[in-house]
PDB file of C-alpha atoms in Angstrom:
ATOM      1  CA  MET A   1     -16.284  32.082  28.959  1.00 51.00           C
ATOM      2  CA  LYS A   2     -15.234  36.035  28.175  1.00 51.00           C
ATOM      3  CA  MET A   3     -17.322  38.966  29.948  1.00 45.00           C
ATOM      4  CA  GLU A   4     -16.962  41.778  28.169  1.00 49.00           C
ATOM      5  CA  LYS A   5     -16.595  44.889  29.935  1.00 52.00           C
ATOM      6  CA  GLU A   6     -19.350  47.582  29.022  1.00 56.00           C
ATOM      7  CA  SER A   7     -17.499  51.305  29.386  1.00 64.00           C
ATOM      8  CA  GLY A   8     -19.147  54.355  29.167  1.00 72.00           C
ATOM      9  CA  GLY A   9     -16.921  56.607  28.953  1.00 86.00           C
ATOM     10  CA  ARG A  10     -17.635  57.855  25.261  1.00 87.00           C
ATOM     11  CA  ALA A  11     -21.312  58.748  27.742  1.00 88.00           C
ATOM     12  CA  ALA A  12     -19.523  60.673  29.842  1.00 90.00           C
ATOM     13  CA  VAL A  13     -17.434  62.464  27.848  1.00 90.00           C
ATOM     14  CA  SER A  14     -20.470  63.561  25.964  1.00 91.00           C
ATOM     15  CA  MET A  15     -22.361  63.657  29.136  1.00 91.00           C
ATOM     16  CA  VAL A  16     -19.841  65.991  31.077  1.00 92.00           C
ATOM     17  CA  MET A  17     -19.320  68.639  27.878  1.00 93.00           C
ATOM     18  CA  GLY A  18     -22.673  69.035  27.602  1.00 92.00           C
ATOM     19  CA  ILE A  19     -23.562  69.909  31.106  1.00 92.00           C
ATOM     20  CA  VAL A  20     -20.351  72.266  30.987  1.00 93.00           C
ATOM     21  CA  SER A  21     -21.861  74.006  27.742  1.00 91.00           C
ATOM     22  CA  MET A  22     -25.069  74.509  29.509  1.00 89.00           C
ATOM     23  CA  VAL A  23     -23.130  75.929  32.384  1.00 90.00           C
ATOM     24  CA  GLY A  24     -20.563  78.563  30.776  1.00 87.00           C
ATOM     25  CA  CYS A  25     -22.849  79.767  28.364  1.00 80.00           C
ATOM     26  CA  CYS A  26     -21.901  83.494  29.541  1.00 80.00           C
ATOM     27  CA  VAL A  27     -18.139  82.893  27.838  1.00 82.00           C
ATOM     28  CA  PRO A  28     -18.717  84.168  24.886  1.00 76.00           C
ATOM     29  CA  LEU A  29     -18.612  81.152  21.773  1.00 79.00           C
ATOM     30  CA  LEU A  30     -16.857  78.846  23.958  1.00 86.00           C
ATOM     31  CA  PRO A  31     -20.175  76.304  24.710  1.00 87.00           C
ATOM     32  CA  VAL A  32     -21.071  76.102  21.230  1.00 89.00           C
ATOM     33  CA  GLY A  33     -17.854  74.103  20.125  1.00 90.00           C
ATOM     34  CA  LEU A  34     -17.819  72.203  23.563  1.00 91.00           C
ATOM     35  CA  ALA A  35     -22.307  71.564  22.538  1.00 92.00           C
ATOM     36  CA  LEU A  36     -21.602  71.327  19.651  1.00 93.00           C
ATOM     37  CA  ALA A  37     -18.517  67.772  20.781  1.00 94.00           C
ATOM     38  CA  ALA A  38     -21.125  67.145  23.202  1.00 93.00           C
ATOM     39  CA  ILE A  39     -23.953  66.244  20.022  1.00 94.00           C
ATOM     40  CA  ILE A  40     -21.052  64.002  17.973  1.00 94.00           C
ATOM     41  CA  VAL A  41     -19.421  62.736  20.903  1.00 92.00           C
ATOM     42  CA  GLY A  42     -23.157  61.285  22.270  1.00 92.00           C
ATOM     43  CA  ILE A  43     -24.465  60.413  18.675  1.00 92.00           C
ATOM     44  CA  GLY A  44     -21.166  58.484  17.895  1.00 91.00           C
ATOM     45  CA  SER A  45     -21.810  56.450  22.136  1.00 90.00           C
ATOM     46  CA  MET A  46     -24.917  55.580  20.897  1.00 89.00           C
ATOM     47  CA  VAL A  47     -24.021  54.518  17.127  1.00 90.00           C
ATOM     48  CA  LYS A  48     -21.245  52.444  18.800  1.00 85.00           C
ATOM     49  CA  ASN A  49     -23.232  51.125  21.581  1.00 80.00           C
ATOM     50  CA  ASP A  50     -20.386  51.080  23.816  1.00 72.00           C
ATOM     51  CA  GLY A  51     -22.895  51.056  26.860  1.00 72.00           C
ATOM     52  CA  SER A  52     -24.341  53.102  28.819  1.00 81.00           C
ATOM     53  CA  ARG A  53     -27.093  54.497  26.528  1.00 86.00           C
ATOM     54  CA  GLY A  54     -28.615  56.704  29.173  1.00 88.00           C
ATOM     55  CA  MET A  55     -25.794  58.821  29.815  1.00 90.00           C
ATOM     56  CA  ALA A  56     -24.907  59.591  25.635  1.00 90.00           C
ATOM     57  CA  ILE A  57     -28.871  60.577  24.850  1.00 91.00           C
ATOM     58  CA  THR A  58     -28.478  63.379  28.701  1.00 92.00           C
ATOM     59  CA  GLY A  59     -24.974  64.522  26.777  1.00 91.00           C
ATOM     60  CA  VAL A  60     -26.870  65.105  23.284  1.00 94.00           C
ATOM     61  CA  VAL A  61     -29.574  66.929  24.461  1.00 95.00           C
ATOM     62  CA  CYS A  62     -27.931  69.012  27.187  1.00 94.00           C
ATOM     63  CA  GLY A  63     -25.635  69.911  24.381  1.00 93.00           C
ATOM     64  CA  GLY A  64     -28.225  70.191  21.953  1.00 94.00           C
ATOM     65  CA  LEU A  65     -29.539  73.159  25.045  1.00 94.00           C
ATOM     66  CA  GLY A  66     -25.886  73.971  25.440  1.00 92.00           C
ATOM     67  CA  LEU A  67     -25.545  75.529  21.718  1.00 92.00           C
ATOM     68  CA  VAL A  68     -29.424  77.024  21.604  1.00 92.00           C
ATOM     69  CA  MET A  69     -27.787  79.237  24.774  1.00 91.00           C
ATOM     70  CA  GLY A  70     -24.450  79.307  23.709  1.00 90.00           C
ATOM     71  CA  LEU A  71     -25.984  80.982  20.435  1.00 90.00           C
ATOM     72  CA  ILE A  72     -27.828  83.289  21.788  1.00 90.00           C
ATOM     73  CA  SER A  73     -24.859  84.159  24.906  1.00 89.00           C
ATOM     74  CA  ALA A  74     -23.056  84.875  20.992  1.00 88.00           C
ATOM     75  CA  ILE A  75     -25.692  87.500  19.890  1.00 90.00           C
ATOM     76  CA  GLY A  76     -26.518  89.410  23.278  1.00 89.00           C
ATOM     77  CA  TRP A  77     -22.500  89.632  23.410  1.00 87.00           C
ATOM     78  CA  MET A  78     -21.965  90.580  20.102  1.00 88.00           C
ATOM     79  CA  ASN A  79     -25.119  92.898  20.505  1.00 89.00           C
ATOM     80  CA  TRP A  80     -23.578  94.763  23.775  1.00 87.00           C
ATOM     81  CA  LEU A  81     -20.088  95.306  21.398  1.00 86.00           C
ATOM     82  CA  LEU A  82     -21.728  96.492  18.747  1.00 86.00           C
ATOM     83  CA  PHE A  83     -24.058  99.267  19.802  1.00 85.00           C
ATOM     84  CA  SER A  84     -23.146  99.679  23.916  1.00 83.00           C
ATOM     85  CA  ILE A  85     -19.874 100.746  22.302  1.00 76.00           C
ATOM     86  CA  PRO A  86     -19.729 104.871  21.182  1.00 77.00           C
ATOM     87  CA  PRO A  87     -17.893 105.363  17.815  1.00 74.00           C
ATOM     88  CA  MET A  88     -15.108 107.321  17.580  1.00 76.00           C
ATOM     89  CA  ARG A  89     -15.271 110.941  16.108  1.00 78.00           C
ATOM     90  CA  MET A  90     -12.109 112.341  14.691  1.00 70.00           C
TER      91      MET A  90
END
């Protein structure tokens, strides 16, 4: 009888990327890419059913929250750049 090893590698990667995207939300545009990757990898892990479904769900949820927080942060950074720097007068 052959025992198959359940590997949650993709689920763990999704969870880590989701958490990092939430923590790094004050860096412009970095969390958006990480969050999208976390969501894609987490959904792929759930579809392939490679074990660790809880970590995959955590990765998707944290990725979604990181995406929202990253977009809000990016909007805040753009607002700051556009309106806090005085226009140049010639």
